[in-house]
Every structure is written in structure tokens, then in C-alpha cells.
Amino acid sequence: MLQLELYGKDRVKFLEKLVVADVENLPINGATLTLYTNANGGIIDDLIVSKKPDALYIVSNASRSEEDLKHLEEQMAQFIQTNPGSDLNMKILNDKSLLAFQGPKAAETIQQKLESVDLNSLKFMNGIETVYDGIPIRLTRCGYTGEDGFEIQVSNEQAANLADKLLQQPVSRLAGLGARDSLRLEAGLCLYGNDINMTTTPIQATLAWTIAKRRRTEANFLGAEIILQEMKDKPKIKRIGLVGAKSGPPVRAGSKIYKDSVMNEENLIGKTTSGCPSPSMGQNIAMAYVKSSSSKVGTSLFCEVRGKLYEYHVSKMPFVPSKYYL
């Protein structure tokens, strides 16, 4: 992941030009999921912003690090040029690593060797600096699995040591991106490059909830006019969840979707962006973009897999109830 910090008295004013969140009213050590938007209303990346006492701590996708940094640097240069005497600095945290520790026993497990912190008082989307078994860390109660868990910032020098210590706990196991991907899909969470991209708007992606009320009123973030107009008019396409039968092949990204069982251009209404067999549900699930007229929950749609059509039903998301520690 790309980790960086913004410093200076203008850090909130600057970042709010780039994201849709109400950063100003975040409590100290609070965090929020938000979006970098572009001038056309598209999504440059999704990210988590945490408010430290003296800085904004930002974590975004490693796959978007070059694009994110270029965007930040260009926008910062423009901000400083148009705001003479502004106080703003950025530090890329190349010396820090990030570990994800997720699951129903994550808090119970990490609490055992955590110094001076009661995790019962650390709610979802809040962070704290502490020490785990002698290793200084920043612990944020968040993650991208739908489960309770933590993202742990640690120095590069101590990252392997910390991972080894966590894996010494009897319930701990290594998990790869395949496991993460099935969990985030069950949780109805978007993956950048699959379910959201530079041409997808937050409204099409059903991420309007990330746009804070104050930000809608002020409308001073990149692409605000386009995004807020689409919110008012309703989008022509919309991200949906799909659930298929227990039998039959799962759909993957890029499968065509038809409004009935006749496979022709007239009936083509969208395509899938993510899909897999759900380990928790025992059914095939997917996310997709379809014409809004076909997005009502319960609607039967037909997905193409290797030249054949299979029936799916539009479903509410998350597919599996999330278990965040609220």
C-alpha cells in the first residue's frame, strides 16, 4: 500500500479539494474511507484518511501509487501557486510497512501482547499508536474483508518480526489475495481496477454515502458539479450484486449480462466486474454494472459464461453481513 502524511495548517483545506470526505470534522485518531475524484467525476482511487494530532495519514492502493502521487504533486503545486504563503508538506512513508490482521478472533489475539491499550475502547475506523510485544506500531481498526480486524503500520525493519510474532498465535494463519478477494466480494466492497476506475462515478458505483453532507453543500471537490448533478438526476448505470444458483459455473469479470435468456445486442444491459464462488454462502456471487432500469433487487438477469447463459438474481449487498466493531 502507498502510505503518506500531509503536514501544515492547510493540509485539510488542500485534501478536501481532492476527496469527498468531511476531513475537517474527523475526530483526532478517527479515520474514513474516501475517494480521490477527477475533474470528470471519475474515481482516481479509494483511500483511507486518518486524522493524527499533527498530520493526515493516508493509505491508498499500491497498484495506483504512481497515479496517486502524480495527482497529489500536481494538485499541491497548483494549490501553493494559487495560495501564496500556504503551509503544506507531504512525506511519503517509504520506511513503513503495513500488515492486515483480520478475522473474528483478531482483537482477542492481538490484545494478549498489546501494551496499555484496551481494544474494547477502539471502535471501527479509529486508530492509535501503541506497542505490540516490544514493537512500536500504529493500529487502525479497519480492513477490507468485512470482518473485524486491524491494519498495522510498522517500521520496515520490524515488519517480518511482527508478522512472525502474530503467526505464533494458535489461531493465526497466512492468507493470500485470493482469500481477501472472496471476503471483500462477500462484503460488497469494490476493488479498484475491477469495480471502480477513472470513468466510474461514485454515484454509478453506489458510493454516494462516501460524499459527506457538508461536502455536497460546498461542492468544492474535483468533479463535484458532475457528480452532484448525477446524484440528482439518477445514474443511467448502477453497480449491483448478483447471486446465482449453487450449481453452474461462477461468472468472472467481463461476463456479458442480458435482461432475458435471449443472447442478442438488444437484450445486452451490462457486464460483471467481479465474481467468484462464495465460501460462506455456497453460491456463486458477482458484482456488475447494468442499466439502472434492471437494477431492482430480485430481478432475474442472465450472465454469459463460455457462450451459455446462466440465471442470476439482483441482490442487496453486502452478501454476507459485515462484522465491524461499531
CSV table of C-alpha atoms in Angstrom, one decimal:
chain,number,residue,atom,x,y,z
A,1,MET,CA,0.0,0.0,0.0
A,2,LEU,CA,1.0,3.6,-0.5
A,3,GLN,CA,1.4,5.4,2.8
A,4,LEU,CA,2.0,9.1,3.2
A,5,GLU,CA,1.4,12.0,5.6
A,6,LEU,CA,0.3,15.6,4.9
A,7,TYR,CA,1.5,18.3,7.3
A,8,GLY,CA,0.9,22.0,7.7
A,9,LYS,CA,-2.0,24.2,8.7
A,10,ASP,CA,-3.5,24.0,5.2
A,11,ARG,CA,-3.4,20.2,5.0
A,12,VAL,CA,-7.2,19.7,5.5
A,13,LYS,CA,-8.1,22.5,3.1
A,14,PHE,CA,-5.9,21.0,0.4
A,15,LEU,CA,-7.0,17.4,0.8
A,16,GLU,CA,-10.7,18.3,0.8
A,17,LYS,CA,-10.2,19.7,-2.8
A,18,LEU,CA,-9.2,16.1,-3.8
A,19,VAL,CA,-11.5,13.8,-1.8
A,20,VAL,CA,-15.3,13.7,-1.0
A,21,ALA,CA,-15.0,13.1,2.8
A,22,ASP,CA,-15.5,15.6,5.6
A,23,VAL,CA,-11.9,15.6,6.8
A,24,GLU,CA,-12.3,18.8,8.8
A,25,ASN,CA,-14.8,17.2,11.2
A,26,LEU,CA,-13.0,13.9,11.6
A,27,PRO,CA,-12.1,13.4,15.3
A,28,ILE,CA,-8.4,13.1,16.2
A,29,ASN,CA,-7.4,9.4,15.6
A,30,GLY,CA,-10.6,8.9,13.5
A,31,ALA,CA,-10.4,7.5,10.0
A,32,THR,CA,-12.7,7.3,7.0
A,33,LEU,CA,-12.9,5.6,3.6
A,34,THR,CA,-13.0,8.2,0.8
A,35,LEU,CA,-12.3,8.7,-2.9
A,36,TYR,CA,-9.9,10.8,-5.0
A,37,THR,CA,-12.1,12.1,-7.8
A,38,ASN,CA,-11.1,13.7,-11.1
A,39,ALA,CA,-12.5,16.7,-12.9
A,40,ASN,CA,-14.8,14.4,-14.9
A,41,GLY,CA,-16.3,12.9,-11.8
A,42,GLY,CA,-14.4,9.6,-12.1
A,43,ILE,CA,-12.6,7.8,-9.3
A,44,ILE,CA,-8.8,8.0,-9.3
A,45,ASP,CA,-8.5,5.8,-6.3
A,46,ASP,CA,-10.1,4.8,-3.0
A,47,LEU,CA,-8.2,5.5,0.2
A,48,ILE,CA,-8.4,5.7,4.0
A,49,VAL,CA,-7.6,9.0,5.7
A,50,SER,CA,-6.8,9.1,9.4
A,51,LYS,CA,-6.5,12.4,11.4
A,52,LYS,CA,-3.5,12.4,13.6
A,53,PRO,CA,-2.9,15.3,16.0
A,54,ASP,CA,-0.3,16.9,13.7
A,55,ALA,CA,-0.9,15.3,10.3
A,56,LEU,CA,-3.2,13.5,8.0
A,57,TYR,CA,-2.2,9.8,7.5
A,58,ILE,CA,-3.3,8.4,4.1
A,59,VAL,CA,-3.3,4.8,2.9
A,60,SER,CA,-4.1,4.1,-0.8
A,61,ASN,CA,-3.7,1.2,-3.2
A,62,ALA,CA,-0.2,0.1,-4.2
A,63,SER,CA,-1.4,-0.5,-7.8
A,64,ARG,CA,-2.3,3.2,-8.0
A,65,SER,CA,0.8,4.6,-6.3
A,66,GLU,CA,2.3,6.3,-9.3
A,67,GLU,CA,-1.1,7.8,-10.4
A,68,ASP,CA,-1.9,8.9,-6.8
A,69,LEU,CA,1.5,10.6,-6.2
A,70,LYS,CA,1.4,12.3,-9.6
A,71,HIS,CA,-2.1,13.7,-8.8
A,72,LEU,CA,-1.1,14.8,-5.3
A,73,GLU,CA,2.1,16.5,-6.5
A,74,GLU,CA,0.3,18.3,-9.4
A,75,GLN,CA,-2.5,19.5,-7.2
A,76,MET,CA,-0.2,20.5,-4.4
A,77,ALA,CA,1.9,22.7,-6.8
A,78,GLN,CA,-1.3,24.3,-8.1
A,79,PHE,CA,-2.6,24.8,-4.5
A,80,ILE,CA,0.7,26.5,-3.4
A,81,GLN,CA,0.7,28.7,-6.6
A,82,THR,CA,-2.8,29.9,-6.0
A,83,ASN,CA,-2.4,30.2,-2.2
A,84,PRO,CA,0.8,32.2,-1.6
A,85,GLY,CA,2.2,31.6,1.8
A,86,SER,CA,0.3,28.4,2.2
A,87,ASP,CA,1.6,25.9,4.8
A,88,LEU,CA,1.6,22.4,3.3
A,89,ASN,CA,4.1,19.5,3.1
A,90,MET,CA,3.9,15.8,2.1
A,91,LYS,CA,6.0,12.9,3.4
A,92,ILE,CA,6.0,9.5,1.7
A,93,LEU,CA,6.4,6.8,4.3
A,94,ASN,CA,8.8,4.6,2.4
A,95,ASP,CA,10.2,3.4,5.8
A,96,LYS,CA,6.9,1.9,6.9
A,97,SER,CA,5.2,-1.4,6.1
A,98,LEU,CA,1.5,-2.3,6.6
A,99,LEU,CA,0.2,-5.6,7.8
A,100,ALA,CA,-3.5,-6.7,7.7
A,101,PHE,CA,-4.7,-8.8,10.7
A,102,GLN,CA,-8.3,-9.7,10.1
A,103,GLY,CA,-10.9,-12.1,11.5
A,104,PRO,CA,-13.4,-12.8,14.3
A,105,LYS,CA,-10.6,-13.5,16.8
A,106,ALA,CA,-8.2,-10.7,15.6
A,107,ALA,CA,-8.9,-8.4,18.6
A,108,GLU,CA,-8.7,-11.2,21.2
A,109,THR,CA,-5.5,-12.4,19.7
A,110,ILE,CA,-3.6,-9.1,19.4
A,111,GLN,CA,-4.8,-7.9,22.8
A,112,GLN,CA,-2.7,-10.5,24.5
A,113,LYS,CA,0.6,-8.7,23.8
A,114,LEU,CA,-0.6,-5.2,23.4
A,115,GLU,CA,0.7,-2.6,25.8
A,116,SER,CA,-1.5,0.0,27.6
A,117,VAL,CA,-4.5,-0.3,25.2
A,118,ASP,CA,-7.9,-1.9,25.8
A,119,LEU,CA,-9.2,-2.8,22.3
A,120,ASN,CA,-12.8,-2.7,23.7
A,121,SER,CA,-12.5,1.0,23.5
A,122,LEU,CA,-11.1,1.2,20.0
A,123,LYS,CA,-14.0,1.3,17.6
A,124,PHE,CA,-14.2,0.7,13.9
A,125,MET,CA,-12.3,3.4,11.8
A,126,ASN,CA,-10.3,4.6,14.8
A,127,GLY,CA,-6.5,4.3,15.3
A,128,ILE,CA,-3.9,4.6,18.0
A,129,GLU,CA,-0.1,4.4,18.4
A,130,THR,CA,0.9,1.7,20.8
A,131,VAL,CA,3.4,-1.2,21.3
A,132,TYR,CA,2.9,-4.9,20.5
A,133,ASP,CA,5.3,-7.2,22.3
A,134,GLY,CA,8.0,-4.6,22.3
A,135,ILE,CA,7.4,-3.4,18.7
A,136,PRO,CA,6.1,0.2,18.2
A,137,ILE,CA,3.1,0.2,15.8
A,138,ARG,CA,0.1,2.3,14.7
A,139,LEU,CA,-3.0,0.2,14.9
A,140,THR,CA,-6.1,1.2,12.9
A,141,ARG,CA,-9.3,-0.8,13.4
A,142,CYS,CA,-10.3,-1.3,9.8
A,143,GLY,CA,-9.7,-3.6,6.8
A,144,TYR,CA,-11.2,-4.8,3.5
A,145,THR,CA,-12.7,-8.2,4.4
A,146,GLY,CA,-16.0,-7.3,6.1
A,147,GLU,CA,-14.6,-8.8,9.3
A,148,ASP,CA,-13.4,-7.1,12.4
A,149,GLY,CA,-9.7,-6.5,12.2
A,150,PHE,CA,-6.8,-4.2,12.0
A,151,GLU,CA,-4.3,-2.6,9.7
A,152,ILE,CA,-0.9,-2.3,11.4
A,153,GLN,CA,1.7,0.2,10.5
A,154,VAL,CA,5.2,-0.9,11.5
A,155,SER,CA,8.8,0.0,10.5
A,156,ASN,CA,10.2,-1.9,7.6
A,157,GLU,CA,12.9,-3.2,10.0
A,158,GLN,CA,10.4,-4.8,12.3
A,159,ALA,CA,7.7,-5.9,9.8
A,160,ALA,CA,8.9,-9.5,9.4
A,161,ASN,CA,9.5,-9.8,13.2
A,162,LEU,CA,5.9,-8.5,13.9
A,163,ALA,CA,4.5,-10.9,11.3
A,164,ASP,CA,6.3,-13.8,12.9
A,165,LYS,CA,5.0,-12.8,16.4
A,166,LEU,CA,1.4,-12.7,15.1
A,167,LEU,CA,1.7,-16.0,13.4
A,168,GLN,CA,2.9,-17.6,16.6
A,169,GLN,CA,-0.6,-17.3,17.9
A,170,PRO,CA,-2.5,-20.6,17.6
A,171,VAL,CA,-5.4,-19.1,15.5
A,172,SER,CA,-3.3,-17.1,13.1
A,173,ARG,CA,-2.8,-18.1,9.5
A,174,LEU,CA,-1.3,-16.5,6.4
A,175,ALA,CA,-3.9,-15.6,3.8
A,176,GLY,CA,-3.3,-14.6,0.2
A,177,LEU,CA,-5.1,-12.2,-2.1
A,178,GLY,CA,-7.5,-15.0,-3.3
A,179,ALA,CA,-8.9,-15.2,0.3
A,180,ARG,CA,-9.0,-11.5,0.6
A,181,ASP,CA,-10.8,-11.2,-2.7
A,182,SER,CA,-13.6,-13.6,-1.9
A,183,LEU,CA,-14.1,-11.9,1.5
A,184,ARG,CA,-14.2,-8.4,0.1
A,185,LEU,CA,-16.7,-9.5,-2.6
A,186,GLU,CA,-18.9,-11.2,0.1
A,187,ALA,CA,-18.7,-7.9,1.9
A,188,GLY,CA,-19.8,-6.0,-1.2
A,189,LEU,CA,-16.6,-3.9,-1.3
A,190,CYS,CA,-15.2,-2.5,-4.5
A,191,LEU,CA,-11.7,-3.5,-5.9
A,192,TYR,CA,-10.0,-0.6,-7.8
A,193,GLY,CA,-9.5,-1.6,-11.4
A,194,ASN,CA,-12.3,-4.1,-11.3
A,195,ASP,CA,-15.4,-2.4,-9.8
A,196,ILE,CA,-14.3,1.3,-9.9
A,197,ASN,CA,-12.0,3.2,-12.2
A,198,MET,CA,-11.2,6.6,-13.7
A,199,THR,CA,-14.5,6.6,-15.7
A,200,THR,CA,-16.8,5.3,-12.9
A,201,THR,CA,-18.5,7.9,-10.8
A,202,PRO,CA,-19.3,7.5,-7.1
A,203,ILE,CA,-23.0,7.6,-7.9
A,204,GLN,CA,-22.8,4.8,-10.5
A,205,ALA,CA,-20.7,2.8,-8.0
A,206,THR,CA,-23.4,3.3,-5.3
A,207,LEU,CA,-20.8,5.1,-3.2
A,208,ALA,CA,-22.8,8.3,-2.7
A,209,TRP,CA,-22.6,7.6,1.1
A,210,THR,CA,-18.9,8.5,1.0
A,211,ILE,CA,-19.8,12.1,0.0
A,212,ALA,CA,-20.3,13.9,3.3
A,213,LYS,CA,-23.3,16.3,3.7
A,214,ARG,CA,-21.1,19.3,4.1
A,215,ARG,CA,-19.1,18.4,1.0
A,216,ARG,CA,-22.3,18.1,-1.0
A,217,THR,CA,-23.4,21.6,0.1
A,218,GLU,CA,-20.0,23.2,-0.5
A,219,ALA,CA,-19.4,21.3,-3.8
A,220,ASN,CA,-15.7,22.2,-3.9
A,221,PHE,CA,-14.0,18.9,-4.7
A,222,LEU,CA,-12.9,17.8,-8.1
A,223,GLY,CA,-15.8,16.7,-10.3
A,224,ALA,CA,-18.4,17.9,-7.8
A,225,GLU,CA,-20.7,19.5,-10.4
A,226,ILE,CA,-20.9,16.4,-12.5
A,227,ILE,CA,-21.2,14.0,-9.5
A,228,LEU,CA,-23.9,16.0,-7.7
A,229,GLN,CA,-25.9,16.5,-10.9
A,230,GLU,CA,-25.8,12.8,-11.5
A,231,MET,CA,-26.9,12.2,-7.9
A,232,LYS,CA,-29.9,14.5,-8.6
A,233,ASP,CA,-30.8,13.0,-12.0
A,234,LYS,CA,-30.1,9.4,-11.1
A,235,PRO,CA,-27.4,7.4,-12.9
A,236,LYS,CA,-28.1,5.6,-16.2
A,237,ILE,CA,-26.0,2.6,-15.0
A,238,LYS,CA,-25.6,1.2,-11.5
A,239,ARG,CA,-23.4,-1.2,-9.6
A,240,ILE,CA,-25.4,-4.2,-8.4
A,241,GLY,CA,-24.9,-7.5,-6.6
A,242,LEU,CA,-25.8,-10.8,-8.2
A,243,VAL,CA,-26.4,-14.2,-6.7
A,244,GLY,CA,-26.6,-17.4,-8.8
A,245,ALA,CA,-27.6,-21.0,-8.2
A,246,LYS,CA,-25.5,-23.4,-6.3
A,247,SER,CA,-24.9,-25.4,-9.4
A,248,GLY,CA,-23.3,-24.0,-12.6
A,249,PRO,CA,-20.1,-22.1,-13.2
A,250,PRO,CA,-19.2,-18.9,-11.4
A,251,VAL,CA,-19.0,-15.7,-13.5
A,252,ARG,CA,-15.8,-13.7,-13.6
A,253,ALA,CA,-15.1,-10.1,-14.5
A,254,GLY,CA,-16.2,-9.1,-18.0
A,255,SER,CA,-19.1,-11.5,-18.5
A,256,LYS,CA,-21.9,-10.0,-20.5
A,257,ILE,CA,-25.3,-9.6,-18.8
A,258,TYR,CA,-28.7,-9.9,-20.6
A,259,LYS,CA,-32.1,-8.9,-19.4
A,260,ASP,CA,-33.6,-12.3,-20.5
A,261,SER,CA,-32.5,-15.6,-21.9
A,262,VAL,CA,-32.1,-14.4,-25.5
A,263,MET,CA,-28.5,-13.6,-26.2
A,264,ASN,CA,-28.6,-10.6,-28.6
A,265,GLU,CA,-27.5,-6.9,-28.6
A,266,GLU,CA,-31.0,-5.7,-27.8
A,267,ASN,CA,-31.0,-7.6,-24.5
A,268,LEU,CA,-27.5,-6.7,-23.5
A,269,ILE,CA,-27.6,-4.5,-20.4
A,270,GLY,CA,-24.2,-4.6,-18.7
A,271,LYS,CA,-21.3,-6.7,-17.6
A,272,THR,CA,-19.8,-8.2,-14.5
A,273,THR,CA,-16.8,-6.6,-12.8
A,274,SER,CA,-16.0,-9.2,-10.1
A,275,GLY,CA,-17.2,-12.8,-9.4
A,276,CYS,CA,-16.4,-15.9,-7.5
A,277,PRO,CA,-18.0,-18.9,-5.6
A,278,SER,CA,-18.8,-17.6,-2.1
A,279,PRO,CA,-17.3,-19.9,0.5
A,280,SER,CA,-19.7,-18.5,3.2
A,281,MET,CA,-22.9,-18.8,1.1
A,282,GLY,CA,-22.2,-21.9,-1.0
A,283,GLN,CA,-23.4,-19.9,-4.0
A,284,ASN,CA,-21.9,-18.0,-6.9
A,285,ILE,CA,-21.9,-14.3,-6.4
A,286,ALA,CA,-20.8,-11.3,-8.5
A,287,MET,CA,-20.8,-7.5,-8.8
A,288,ALA,CA,-21.8,-5.8,-12.1
A,289,TYR,CA,-22.8,-2.6,-13.8
A,290,VAL,CA,-26.2,-2.7,-15.5
A,291,LYS,CA,-28.7,-0.3,-16.8
A,292,SER,CA,-30.5,1.3,-13.8
A,293,SER,CA,-33.9,0.1,-15.1
A,294,SER,CA,-32.7,-3.5,-14.5
A,295,SER,CA,-31.1,-2.9,-11.0
A,296,LYS,CA,-34.1,-3.6,-8.7
A,297,VAL,CA,-33.4,-6.3,-6.1
A,298,GLY,CA,-34.9,-9.6,-7.0
A,299,THR,CA,-34.7,-9.0,-10.8
A,300,SER,CA,-33.7,-12.1,-12.8
A,301,LEU,CA,-30.8,-11.5,-15.2
A,302,PHE,CA,-28.7,-13.8,-17.3
A,303,CYS,CA,-24.9,-13.9,-17.3
A,304,GLU,CA,-22.9,-15.4,-20.2
A,305,VAL,CA,-20.2,-17.9,-19.3
A,306,ARG,CA,-18.4,-19.6,-22.1
A,307,GLY,CA,-21.1,-19.0,-24.6
A,308,LYS,CA,-24.0,-20.1,-22.4
A,309,LEU,CA,-26.4,-18.1,-20.2
A,310,TYR,CA,-27.0,-18.7,-16.5
A,311,GLU,CA,-29.7,-17.1,-14.4
A,312,TYR,CA,-28.7,-14.8,-11.6
A,313,HIS,CA,-30.8,-12.6,-9.3
A,314,VAL,CA,-30.0,-9.0,-8.3
A,315,SER,CA,-29.2,-9.0,-4.6
A,316,LYS,CA,-28.6,-6.5,-1.8
A,317,MET,CA,-25.1,-6.0,-0.6
A,318,PRO,CA,-23.2,-7.0,1.4
A,319,PHE,CA,-23.9,-10.6,0.5
A,320,VAL,CA,-22.7,-11.7,4.0
A,321,PRO,CA,-23.4,-9.4,7.0
A,322,SER,CA,-20.3,-7.3,7.9
A,323,LYS,CA,-18.9,-7.7,11.4
A,324,TYR,CA,-17.2,-4.4,12.1
A,325,TYR,CA,-16.7,-3.4,15.7
A,326,LEU,CA,-19.0,-0.5,16.0
